[in-house]
Short mmCIF file of C-alpha atoms in Angstrom, two decimals:
data_model
loop_
_atom_site.label_atom_id
_atom_site.label_comp_id
_atom_site.label_asym_id
_atom_site.label_seq_id
_atom_site.Cartn_x
_atom_site.Cartn_y
_atom_site.Cartn_z
CA MET A 1219 16.30 50.29 4.30
CA PRO A 1220 17.19 47.16 2.67
CA GLU A 1221 14.76 46.36 -0.36
CA ARG A 1222 12.25 44.00 0.73
CA ARG A 1223 12.56 40.36 -0.56
CA THR A 1224 9.89 39.72 -3.16
CA VAL A 1225 8.19 36.48 -3.72
CA ALA A 1226 5.60 35.44 -6.65
CA LEU A 1227 3.15 32.37 -6.35
CA VAL A 1228 2.40 30.19 -9.07
CA THR A 1229 -1.03 28.32 -8.78
CA LEU A 1230 -1.66 25.28 -10.66
CA GLY A 1231 -4.63 23.12 -10.23
CA CYS A 1232 -8.20 23.66 -8.55
CA ALA A 1233 -9.61 26.45 -6.40
CA ARG A 1234 -8.62 24.81 -3.42
CA ASN A 1235 -5.21 25.37 -4.14
CA GLU A 1236 -6.11 29.02 -5.22
CA VAL A 1237 -7.29 29.16 -1.13
CA ASP A 1238 -3.94 27.86 -0.18
CA SER A 1239 -1.96 30.09 -2.45
CA GLU A 1240 -3.96 33.32 -0.53
CA GLU A 1241 -2.91 31.80 2.95
CA LEU A 1242 0.81 31.44 1.95
CA ALA A 1243 0.58 34.81 0.61
CA GLY A 1244 -0.84 36.20 3.50
CA ARG A 1245 1.86 34.84 5.87
CA LEU A 1246 4.52 36.04 3.80
CA GLU A 1247 3.36 39.36 3.53
CA ALA A 1248 2.59 38.99 6.82
CA ASP A 1249 6.28 38.98 7.60
CA GLY A 1250 7.81 41.53 5.14
CA TRP A 1251 7.58 39.97 1.99
CA LYS A 1252 6.68 42.03 -1.13
CA LEU A 1253 4.12 39.86 -3.70
CA VAL A 1254 4.70 40.42 -7.11
CA GLU A 1255 2.87 38.73 -9.90
CA ASP A 1256 5.67 38.06 -12.39
CA ALA A 1257 8.09 35.04 -11.08
CA GLU A 1258 10.77 37.24 -13.22
CA GLU A 1259 10.37 39.65 -10.97
CA ALA A 1260 10.51 38.01 -7.71
CA ASP A 1261 13.73 36.18 -5.73
CA VAL A 1262 11.59 33.23 -4.92
CA ALA A 1263 9.22 32.05 -7.46
CA VAL A 1264 7.07 29.55 -5.48
CA VAL A 1265 4.92 26.84 -7.48
CA ASN A 1266 1.75 25.35 -6.12
CA THR A 1267 1.53 22.29 -7.84
CA CYS A 1268 -1.32 19.73 -8.44
CA GLY A 1269 -1.03 15.92 -8.03
CA PHE A 1270 -4.39 15.13 -9.06
CA VAL A 1271 -3.53 13.08 -12.63
CA GLU A 1272 -0.56 12.32 -14.72
CA ALA A 1273 -1.51 15.53 -16.75
CA ALA A 1274 -1.87 17.92 -13.83
CA LYS A 1275 1.42 16.78 -12.58
CA LYS A 1276 3.18 16.98 -15.82
CA ASP A 1277 1.72 20.56 -15.95
CA SER A 1278 3.08 21.35 -12.33
CA VAL A 1279 6.54 20.00 -13.08
CA ASP A 1280 6.86 22.01 -16.80
CA ALA A 1281 5.89 25.25 -14.25
CA LEU A 1282 8.82 24.62 -11.77
CA LEU A 1283 11.09 24.08 -15.00
CA GLU A 1284 9.61 27.17 -16.60
CA ALA A 1285 10.43 29.45 -13.05
CA ASN A 1286 13.64 27.33 -13.15
CA ASP A 1287 14.77 29.17 -16.58
CA LEU A 1288 14.73 32.53 -15.13
CA LYS A 1289 17.18 32.02 -12.94
CA GLY A 1290 20.80 33.84 -13.98
CA HIS A 1291 18.22 35.81 -16.48
CA GLY A 1292 16.72 38.27 -14.06
CA ARG A 1293 15.90 38.80 -10.40
CA THR A 1294 14.74 35.21 -9.76
CA GLN A 1295 17.28 33.40 -7.06
CA ALA A 1296 15.43 30.30 -6.40
CA VAL A 1297 12.28 27.79 -7.04
CA VAL A 1298 10.26 26.64 -4.40
CA ALA A 1299 7.66 23.77 -4.98
CA VAL A 1300 4.43 23.53 -2.78
CA GLY A 1301 0.91 21.81 -2.98
CA CYS A 1302 -0.25 18.39 -3.44
CA MET A 1303 2.12 17.05 -5.80
CA ALA A 1304 4.86 18.68 -3.34
CA GLU A 1305 3.12 16.98 -0.51
CA ARG A 1306 2.50 13.81 -2.19
CA TYR A 1307 5.82 12.74 -2.96
CA GLY A 1308 8.13 15.32 -0.95
CA LYS A 1309 11.73 14.17 -0.90
CA GLU A 1310 11.41 12.04 -4.04
CA LEU A 1311 10.06 15.12 -5.83
CA ALA A 1312 13.48 16.59 -4.48
CA GLU A 1313 15.60 13.91 -5.73
CA ALA A 1314 13.86 13.44 -9.10
CA LEU A 1315 13.86 17.03 -9.83
CA PRO A 1316 16.89 19.35 -8.78
CA GLU A 1317 15.72 22.05 -10.11
CA ALA A 1318 13.55 22.89 -7.93
CA ASP A 1319 15.64 24.43 -4.89
CA GLY A 1320 12.82 23.52 -2.24
CA VAL A 1321 10.09 21.15 -1.70
CA LEU A 1322 7.59 21.89 0.71
CA GLY A 1323 4.64 19.98 2.30
CA PHE A 1324 1.56 21.31 4.20
CA ASP A 1325 3.36 21.51 7.48
CA ASP A 1326 5.85 23.87 6.29
CA TYR A 1327 3.33 25.97 5.75
CA ALA A 1328 3.05 27.59 8.94
CA ASP A 1329 6.71 28.57 8.55
CA ILE A 1330 6.73 29.46 4.89
CA SER A 1331 8.39 32.86 5.82
CA ASP A 1332 11.74 30.87 7.70
CA ARG A 1333 11.62 27.92 4.78
CA LEU A 1334 11.85 30.57 1.79
CA GLN A 1335 14.26 32.97 3.46
CA THR A 1336 16.78 29.59 4.27
CA ILE A 1337 16.74 28.53 0.35
CA LEU A 1338 17.22 32.06 -0.50
CA ASN A 1339 20.17 32.12 1.51
CA GLY A 1340 21.61 29.13 0.13
CA GLY A 1341 20.64 26.73 3.11
CA ILE A 1342 18.77 23.49 2.13
CA HIS A 1343 15.78 22.24 3.45
CA ALA A 1344 15.46 19.17 3.69
CA ALA A 1345 12.02 17.48 1.96
CA HIS A 1346 10.27 15.22 3.84
CA THR A 1347 8.94 11.33 3.45
CA PRO A 1348 5.78 11.28 2.26
CA ARG A 1349 3.33 9.77 5.19
CA ASP A 1350 -0.53 8.67 4.46
CA ARG A 1351 -2.04 11.59 6.02
CA ARG A 1352 -5.51 10.08 6.78
CA LYS A 1353 -3.94 8.26 9.91
CA LEU A 1354 -3.04 11.83 11.55
CA LEU A 1355 -6.67 12.45 12.55
CA PRO A 1356 -8.98 10.03 14.69
CA ILE A 1357 -11.13 7.17 12.68
CA SER A 1358 -14.14 8.68 14.12
CA PRO A 1359 -15.26 12.14 12.85
CA ALA A 1360 -16.53 13.01 16.22
CA GLU A 1361 -13.10 13.05 17.27
CA ARG A 1362 -11.38 14.41 14.78
CA GLN A 1363 -12.09 18.80 15.63
CA ASP A 1364 -9.90 18.34 19.10
CA SER A 1365 -6.83 17.01 17.32
CA ALA A 1366 -7.18 19.32 14.24
CA ALA A 1367 -4.76 22.12 15.92
CA ALA A 1368 -2.69 19.27 15.48
CA VAL A 1369 -2.32 18.81 11.80
CA ALA A 1370 -1.63 21.14 9.37
CA LEU A 1371 -4.83 22.23 7.29
CA PRO A 1372 -4.01 25.12 4.86
CA GLY A 1373 -6.72 27.48 4.76
CA HIS A 1374 -8.67 26.45 7.74
CA GLY A 1375 -7.70 28.86 10.30
CA PRO A 1376 -8.51 30.99 12.51
CA VAL A 1377 -5.35 33.05 13.41
CA ASP A 1378 -4.97 36.52 14.59
CA LEU A 1379 -3.99 38.57 11.73
CA PRO A 1380 -2.28 41.99 11.48
CA ASP A 1381 -4.40 45.13 10.72
CA GLY A 1382 -5.63 45.52 7.54
CA LEU A 1383 -5.41 41.53 6.72
CA ALA A 1384 -8.61 40.62 8.62
CA PRO A 1385 -11.81 42.74 10.12
CA PRO A 1386 -10.72 43.73 13.36
CA ARG A 1387 -13.13 42.21 15.33
CA ALA A 1388 -12.88 38.84 14.51
CA PRO A 1389 -10.02 35.83 13.61
CA CYS A 1390 -10.06 34.34 9.87
CA ALA A 1391 -7.89 32.43 8.07
CA LEU A 1392 -4.32 34.04 6.97
CA ARG A 1393 -5.08 35.17 3.66
CA ARG A 1394 -4.26 37.92 1.13
CA ARG A 1395 -5.88 38.19 -2.22
CA LEU A 1396 -3.64 37.98 -5.27
CA ASP A 1397 -6.16 39.23 -7.86
CA GLY A 1398 -8.85 41.79 -7.97
CA SER A 1399 -11.74 39.53 -9.30
CA PRO A 1400 -14.93 39.92 -7.72
CA VAL A 1401 -15.06 36.02 -6.95
CA ALA A 1402 -13.35 34.12 -4.60
CA SER A 1403 -13.11 30.63 -2.85
CA VAL A 1404 -13.80 29.57 0.15
CA LYS A 1405 -12.68 26.48 2.21
CA LEU A 1406 -15.44 24.88 4.03
CA ALA A 1407 -13.41 21.75 4.62
CA SER A 1408 -10.45 19.24 4.13
CA GLY A 1409 -9.44 15.99 3.01
CA CYS A 1410 -12.25 13.03 2.17
CA ASP A 1411 -13.50 10.20 3.86
CA ARG A 1412 -14.70 8.32 0.77
CA ARG A 1413 -12.51 5.42 -0.76
CA CYS A 1414 -12.99 5.60 -4.51
CA SER A 1415 -10.87 3.26 -6.11
CA PHE A 1416 -9.55 5.58 -8.60
CA CYS A 1417 -8.65 8.52 -6.13
CA ALA A 1418 -5.60 9.31 -4.10
CA ILE A 1419 -6.39 12.88 -3.04
CA PRO A 1420 -7.19 11.33 0.77
CA SER A 1421 -3.90 10.04 1.24
CA PHE A 1422 -1.83 13.25 0.49
CA ARG A 1423 -5.34 15.64 2.02
CA GLY A 1424 -6.21 13.49 4.98
CA SER A 1425 -9.33 12.84 6.32
CA PHE A 1426 -12.65 14.97 6.02
CA ILE A 1427 -12.53 17.55 8.78
CA SER A 1428 -15.00 20.67 8.70
CA ARG A 1429 -14.22 24.02 9.59
CA ARG A 1430 -16.27 26.00 12.34
CA PRO A 1431 -19.17 27.71 10.89
CA SER A 1432 -18.36 31.01 12.70
CA ASP A 1433 -14.59 30.94 10.90
CA VAL A 1434 -16.36 30.81 7.61
CA LEU A 1435 -18.49 33.33 8.21
CA ASN A 1436 -15.64 35.66 9.42
CA GLU A 1437 -13.64 34.95 6.12
CA THR A 1438 -16.48 35.74 4.24
CA ARG A 1439 -17.50 38.73 5.66
CA TRP A 1440 -14.09 39.80 5.43
CA LEU A 1441 -13.99 39.03 1.67
CA ALA A 1442 -16.89 40.94 1.12
CA GLU A 1443 -15.17 43.76 2.51
CA GLN A 1444 -12.18 43.62 0.12
CA GLY A 1445 -15.12 43.51 -2.68
CA VAL A 1446 -16.35 40.08 -2.96
CA LYS A 1447 -19.41 39.79 -4.66
CA GLU A 1448 -19.91 36.12 -5.12
CA VAL A 1449 -17.88 33.21 -2.82
CA MET A 1450 -17.67 29.41 -3.39
CA LEU A 1451 -17.40 27.21 -0.84
CA VAL A 1452 -14.65 24.27 -1.54
CA SER A 1453 -13.57 21.39 -0.27
CA GLU A 1454 -13.26 17.42 -1.51
CA ASN A 1455 -16.40 16.81 -0.54
CA ASN A 1456 -18.99 19.55 0.85
CA THR A 1457 -21.78 17.05 1.09
CA SER A 1458 -19.96 15.74 4.24
CA TYR A 1459 -19.85 19.06 5.79
CA GLY A 1460 -20.68 19.06 9.49
CA LYS A 1461 -20.55 15.18 10.07
CA ASP A 1462 -17.34 15.70 12.10
CA LEU A 1463 -19.22 18.82 14.42
CA GLY A 1464 -22.13 16.88 15.08
CA ASP A 1465 -24.75 18.10 12.46
CA ILE A 1466 -24.64 16.73 9.14
CA ARG A 1467 -27.21 19.39 8.21
CA LEU A 1468 -25.07 22.33 9.35
CA LEU A 1469 -24.53 23.26 5.70
CA GLU A 1470 -28.12 23.63 5.15
CA SER A 1471 -28.06 26.42 8.14
CA LEU A 1472 -25.06 28.17 6.98
CA LEU A 1473 -26.19 29.07 3.46
CA PRO A 1474 -28.28 31.31 4.67
CA GLU A 1475 -26.33 33.39 6.94
CA LEU A 1476 -23.86 33.32 4.03
CA ALA A 1477 -25.98 34.38 2.03
CA GLU A 1478 -27.11 37.52 4.38
CA VAL A 1479 -23.47 38.91 4.51
CA ASP A 1480 -23.59 42.57 3.51
CA GLY A 1481 -22.26 43.15 0.28
CA LEU A 1482 -22.37 39.60 -1.34
CA GLU A 1483 -24.76 39.30 -4.47
CA ARG A 1484 -23.88 35.40 -4.98
CA VAL A 1485 -23.01 32.06 -2.77
CA ARG A 1486 -21.72 28.93 -4.73
CA VAL A 1487 -21.52 25.56 -3.45
CA SER A 1488 -18.92 22.97 -5.43
CA TYR A 1489 -18.08 19.46 -5.04
CA LEU A 1490 -21.17 17.46 -4.35
CA GLN A 1491 -21.51 13.78 -3.76
CA PRO A 1492 -24.53 12.49 -5.48
CA ALA A 1493 -25.04 9.74 -3.29
CA GLU A 1494 -25.12 12.20 -0.26
CA MET A 1495 -27.42 14.70 -1.62
CA ARG A 1496 -30.68 14.95 0.83
CA PRO A 1497 -33.72 16.76 0.55
CA GLY A 1498 -33.21 19.34 2.74
CA LEU A 1499 -30.26 20.37 0.97
CA ILE A 1500 -31.24 20.35 -2.22
CA ASP A 1501 -34.49 22.48 -1.01
CA VAL A 1502 -31.82 25.06 0.47
CA LEU A 1503 -29.70 25.25 -2.78
CA THR A 1504 -32.99 25.84 -4.84
CA SER A 1505 -34.62 28.46 -2.72
CA THR A 1506 -32.99 30.52 -0.57
CA PRO A 1507 -32.33 34.16 -2.19
CA LYS A 1508 -28.57 34.84 -3.49
CA VAL A 1509 -27.61 30.99 -3.14
CA ALA A 1510 -27.04 29.92 -6.88
CA PRO A 1511 -29.35 26.94 -7.52
CA TYR A 1512 -26.14 25.27 -8.76
CA PHE A 1513 -25.30 21.31 -8.35
CA ASP A 1514 -21.50 20.31 -9.15
CA LEU A 1515 -22.39 16.73 -8.82
CA SER A 1516 -19.51 13.99 -8.91
CA PHE A 1517 -21.20 11.38 -11.04
CA GLN A 1518 -17.67 10.29 -12.47
CA HIS A 1519 -19.91 7.57 -14.59
CA SER A 1520 -23.55 5.88 -14.43
CA ALA A 1521 -23.30 2.21 -15.57
CA PRO A 1522 -23.87 0.02 -11.82
CA ASP A 1523 -20.88 -2.18 -12.47
CA VAL A 1524 -18.37 0.51 -13.31
CA LEU A 1525 -19.48 2.38 -10.55
CA ARG A 1526 -19.39 -0.13 -8.03
CA ALA A 1527 -15.41 -0.85 -9.17
CA MET A 1528 -15.08 2.86 -8.68
CA ARG A 1529 -16.91 2.12 -4.97
CA ARG A 1530 -19.32 4.63 -5.63
CA PHE A 1531 -23.12 4.43 -5.63
CA GLY A 1532 -26.07 4.78 -8.26
CA ASP A 1533 -26.90 4.57 -11.66
CA THR A 1534 -28.32 6.13 -14.51
CA ASP A 1535 -32.01 6.19 -13.44
CA ARG A 1536 -31.45 7.16 -9.78
CA PHE A 1537 -28.96 9.92 -11.01
CA LEU A 1538 -31.71 11.22 -13.55
CA GLU A 1539 -34.20 10.86 -10.88
CA LEU A 1540 -31.91 13.26 -8.34
CA LEU A 1541 -31.96 15.94 -11.66
CA ASP A 1542 -35.59 15.59 -11.91
CA THR A 1543 -36.23 16.58 -8.19
CA ILE A 1544 -33.64 19.69 -8.67
CA ARG A 1545 -35.09 20.77 -11.44
CA SER A 1546 -38.95 20.09 -10.44
CA LYS A 1547 -37.78 22.52 -7.60
CA ALA A 1548 -35.49 25.09 -9.80
CA PRO A 1549 -36.02 24.41 -13.29
CA GLN A 1550 -33.27 26.95 -14.63
CA ALA A 1551 -30.58 25.20 -11.64
CA GLY A 1552 -27.35 24.20 -13.53
CA VAL A 1553 -25.29 21.42 -13.29
CA ARG A 1554 -21.89 20.33 -14.17
CA SER A 1555 -20.43 16.74 -13.96
CA ASN A 1556 -17.15 14.44 -14.56
CA PHE A 1557 -16.75 11.45 -16.19
CA ILE A 1558 -14.39 9.16 -16.28
CA VAL A 1559 -13.86 6.35 -19.25
CA GLY A 1560 -11.71 3.62 -20.29
CA PHE A 1561 -12.05 2.30 -16.62
CA PRO A 1562 -10.87 -0.98 -15.99
CA GLY A 1563 -13.49 -3.89 -16.76
CA GLU A 1564 -15.35 -1.00 -18.84
CA SER A 1565 -17.11 -2.68 -21.20
CA ALA A 1566 -19.10 -1.63 -24.62
CA ALA A 1567 -22.55 -1.95 -22.66
CA ASP A 1568 -21.26 0.52 -19.82
CA LEU A 1569 -19.80 2.96 -22.25
CA ALA A 1570 -23.39 2.66 -23.91
CA GLU A 1571 -25.18 3.19 -20.60
CA LEU A 1572 -23.12 6.16 -20.22
CA GLU A 1573 -23.86 7.38 -23.29
CA ARG A 1574 -27.50 7.10 -22.14
CA PHE A 1575 -27.30 9.19 -19.03
CA LEU A 1576 -25.17 11.82 -20.94
CA ASN A 1577 -28.01 12.44 -23.72
CA HIS A 1578 -30.60 12.58 -21.12
CA ALA A 1579 -29.17 14.89 -18.32
CA ARG A 1580 -29.22 17.93 -19.98
CA LEU A 1581 -25.90 18.92 -18.24
CA ASP A 1582 -24.54 22.61 -18.41
CA ALA A 1583 -20.72 21.68 -18.24
CA ILE A 1584 -19.26 18.26 -18.67
CA GLY A 1585 -15.69 17.08 -18.16
CA VAL A 1586 -14.39 14.07 -19.42
CA PHE A 1587 -11.04 11.95 -18.34
CA GLY A 1588 -9.64 8.75 -19.96
CA TYR A 1589 -9.03 6.20 -17.24
CA SER A 1590 -5.12 6.13 -15.93
CA ASP A 1591 -3.22 4.18 -13.05
CA GLU A 1592 -2.53 6.22 -9.96
CA GLU A 1593 0.01 4.93 -8.00
CA GLY A 1594 -1.30 3.91 -4.60
CA THR A 1595 -5.00 3.49 -5.47
CA GLU A 1596 -6.82 0.25 -5.44
CA ALA A 1597 -7.76 0.49 -9.21
CA ALA A 1598 -4.10 0.66 -9.78
CA GLY A 1599 -4.15 -2.83 -9.19
CA TYR A 1600 -7.66 -4.11 -10.94
CA ASP A 1601 -7.41 -6.39 -13.70
CA GLY A 1602 -9.48 -6.02 -17.12
CA LYS A 1603 -7.14 -2.86 -17.70
CA LEU A 1604 -8.57 -1.18 -21.51
CA ASP A 1605 -5.57 -0.40 -23.87
CA GLU A 1606 -4.43 3.18 -24.36
CA ASP A 1607 -5.94 3.57 -27.52
CA VAL A 1608 -9.14 2.14 -26.42
CA VAL A 1609 -8.88 4.53 -23.73
CA ALA A 1610 -8.22 7.19 -26.25
CA GLU A 1611 -10.75 6.46 -28.72
CA ARG A 1612 -13.49 6.37 -26.17
CA LEU A 1613 -12.11 9.72 -24.59
CA ALA A 1614 -12.72 11.59 -27.92
CA ARG A 1615 -15.90 10.02 -28.75
CA VAL A 1616 -17.60 10.64 -25.39
CA SER A 1617 -15.87 14.22 -25.61
CA ARG A 1618 -17.60 14.58 -28.56
CA LEU A 1619 -20.52 13.76 -27.30
CA ALA A 1620 -20.33 15.99 -24.06
CA GLU A 1621 -19.26 19.36 -26.42
CA GLU A 1622 -22.50 18.71 -28.54
CA LEU A 1623 -24.88 18.28 -25.72
CA VAL A 1624 -23.57 21.12 -23.44
CA SER A 1625 -24.07 23.58 -26.95
CA GLN A 1626 -27.75 21.98 -26.98
CA ARG A 1627 -28.37 22.67 -23.27
CA ALA A 1628 -27.02 26.04 -23.64
CA GLU A 1629 -29.48 26.81 -26.51
CA GLU A 1630 -32.24 25.42 -24.38
CA ARG A 1631 -31.40 28.72 -22.32
CA VAL A 1632 -32.18 31.08 -24.98
CA GLY A 1633 -35.06 33.38 -23.73
CA GLU A 1634 -34.61 32.79 -20.12
CA THR A 1635 -33.67 35.75 -17.98
CA VAL A 1636 -30.20 35.21 -16.17
CA HIS A 1637 -28.44 37.04 -13.50
CA VAL A 1638 -24.99 37.72 -14.27
CA LEU A 1639 -22.27 39.00 -12.70
CA VAL A 1640 -19.90 41.36 -14.80
CA GLU A 1641 -16.11 39.59 -14.47
CA SER A 1642 -14.36 41.57 -17.35
CA VAL A 1643 -14.96 44.94 -18.86
CA ASP A 1644 -12.97 45.53 -22.07
CA GLU A 1645 -13.83 48.17 -25.32
CA GLU A 1646 -12.53 45.65 -27.93
CA GLU A 1647 -12.98 41.90 -26.08
CA GLY A 1648 -16.52 42.93 -24.71
CA VAL A 1649 -18.25 42.77 -21.11
CA TYR A 1650 -18.27 38.97 -19.88
CA GLY A 1651 -19.46 37.70 -16.82
CA ARG A 1652 -21.25 34.43 -15.11
CA ALA A 1653 -25.02 33.29 -14.59
CA ALA A 1654 -26.04 31.51 -11.51
CA HIS A 1655 -25.43 28.08 -13.41
CA GLN A 1656 -21.59 28.64 -14.37
CA ALA A 1657 -18.97 28.69 -12.04
CA PRO A 1658 -15.37 30.11 -12.51
CA GLU A 1659 -13.00 28.64 -14.82
CA THR A 1660 -14.88 25.25 -15.08
CA ASP A 1661 -18.33 26.48 -17.07
CA GLY A 1662 -19.07 28.92 -19.68
CA GLN A 1663 -19.68 32.34 -19.54
CA VAL A 1664 -21.94 35.11 -20.64
CA LEU A 1665 -21.14 38.00 -23.24
CA LEU A 1666 -23.57 40.67 -22.75
CA THR A 1667 -24.70 42.84 -25.70
CA SER A 1668 -24.18 46.27 -24.25
CA GLY A 1669 -21.32 47.14 -21.27
CA GLU A 1670 -22.79 50.71 -20.67
CA GLY A 1671 -22.73 51.95 -17.45
CA LEU A 1672 -21.27 48.27 -16.57
CA THR A 1673 -18.47 47.88 -14.15
CA VAL A 1674 -16.73 44.52 -12.80
CA GLY A 1675 -18.28 43.19 -9.96
CA ARG A 1676 -22.06 44.16 -10.61
CA MET A 1677 -24.84 41.94 -10.85
CA VAL A 1678 -26.93 42.53 -14.14
CA GLU A 1679 -30.31 41.19 -14.85
CA ALA A 1680 -29.67 39.93 -18.85
CA LYS A 1681 -31.89 38.18 -21.31
CA VAL A 1682 -30.41 35.46 -22.93
CA VAL A 1683 -31.15 35.75 -26.94
CA GLY A 1684 -28.00 33.55 -28.18
CA THR A 1685 -25.26 30.90 -27.82
CA GLU A 1686 -21.67 30.46 -29.02
CA GLY A 1687 -21.11 26.80 -27.65
CA VAL A 1688 -21.46 26.30 -23.90
CA ASP A 1689 -21.17 30.11 -23.91
CA LEU A 1690 -25.00 32.44 -23.45
CA VAL A 1691 -25.12 35.82 -25.12
CA ALA A 1692 -27.77 38.20 -23.15
CA GLU A 1693 -28.76 41.48 -23.89
CA PRO A 1694 -29.31 43.57 -20.31
CA LEU A 1695 -32.28 44.37 -19.32
CA PHE A 1696 -31.59 48.07 -18.18
CA GLU A 1697 -34.84 50.23 -17.18
CA GLY A 1698 -36.11 51.28 -20.55
CA SER A 1699 -34.52 48.78 -22.46
CA PRO A 1700 -36.23 47.68 -25.59
CA ALA A 1701 -35.39 44.26 -24.27
CA ARG A 1702 -37.22 45.23 -20.58
CA ILE A 1703 -40.12 46.79 -21.83
CA GLU A 1704 -40.76 43.06 -23.76
CA GLU A 1705 -40.40 41.44 -20.82
CA ALA A 1706 -42.26 43.62 -19.16
CA GLY A 1707 -45.13 43.52 -21.73
CA ARG A 1708 -45.26 40.02 -21.23
#
């Protein structure tokens, strides 16, 4: 019997890319490929690239070059780029980076096995000429579902799967887990209809289109059967879910159903637009058992003039009112956000307004980015560009403030009782997990003071007794433990 072809998937970027990599893994394994973790042990190294900002694109190029260095020194014979940067630049990337033996776009995903085999055999697959994917679906959201089958939408499905890759009772997205983590992301939708002046994502991810609730439920059930304890719903904009299915409130009815999936301990929603938050969604997120009261709100700034230039809505006071509403319903709710400083035209007063918001918002996690032009975006043509050294100074200044503020917010949580999903157990490193206010990768974590009897995937109640920067230190409330007895006596 001939030796099986081997492939390694190297994933960069966001959780959406992680889902796409697991779809590619499912397709490849179903066609006979053997999946390996290390690129040096693979015939083909597939790098799932990120094309969001310059730093992410540089990381993607570095990963492709690193994989290319393996050729001639081990098993690796070919390096292939997929993902957002590959889709966004296509032929241009292939010409600029000859070290990549292939550049595949989203339209190639359904035939990924054939594409890789062609490249492995020494053939050439011509890279695509990029196109604006917003034009592939009707302008009207209500008309998109009928056209979706003709458009490549990574992570959407449904398709029938081989035995062992999906529950036999129902189809779900073609997928193969690439790690044993008790946490997995599930795509709720793809694309975005917003036209933020700094963002190029809609041009290569396309217009917003929701997955059917049944597909989301079936995939979540399958993940739970694989041992997943927490699912995180991802898309470019989860607050728009259902608008193309005739029900903008569809997320409010889907979340309780997901929370009832056997085996799941927690459901988390990411990527929420502040301008689209509605009372009913806040109620569901703050009151549904097993749904984390977690708000990943994309504020980006809080000065009105800057937000308008970004083609966004809101201001400091309205954002603070939103946070007050959330915390009036769930005082322990977690909130994170990202911000851009140095946007064209940002004045010293605008920066001070952003700092005013940050000082009052009590955010659990803050990401700060310095503005840089993204080709193809409206803001790239704006006047009023700030000097690079000014942007760098503002980035450093706000980053220092953010670090101080998230540490203060962590200290506020001392004394709280939290539910921690255990994610790693190591005799030397200790036992780490995450509470409901902490999303994977982007936020802090919890160090448990005792690991007695704990295993990965277990949900444990614990009392916060200290902090380490943004991270928490918590004592498990085991039956009969001093912390449990103290809690019971209150």
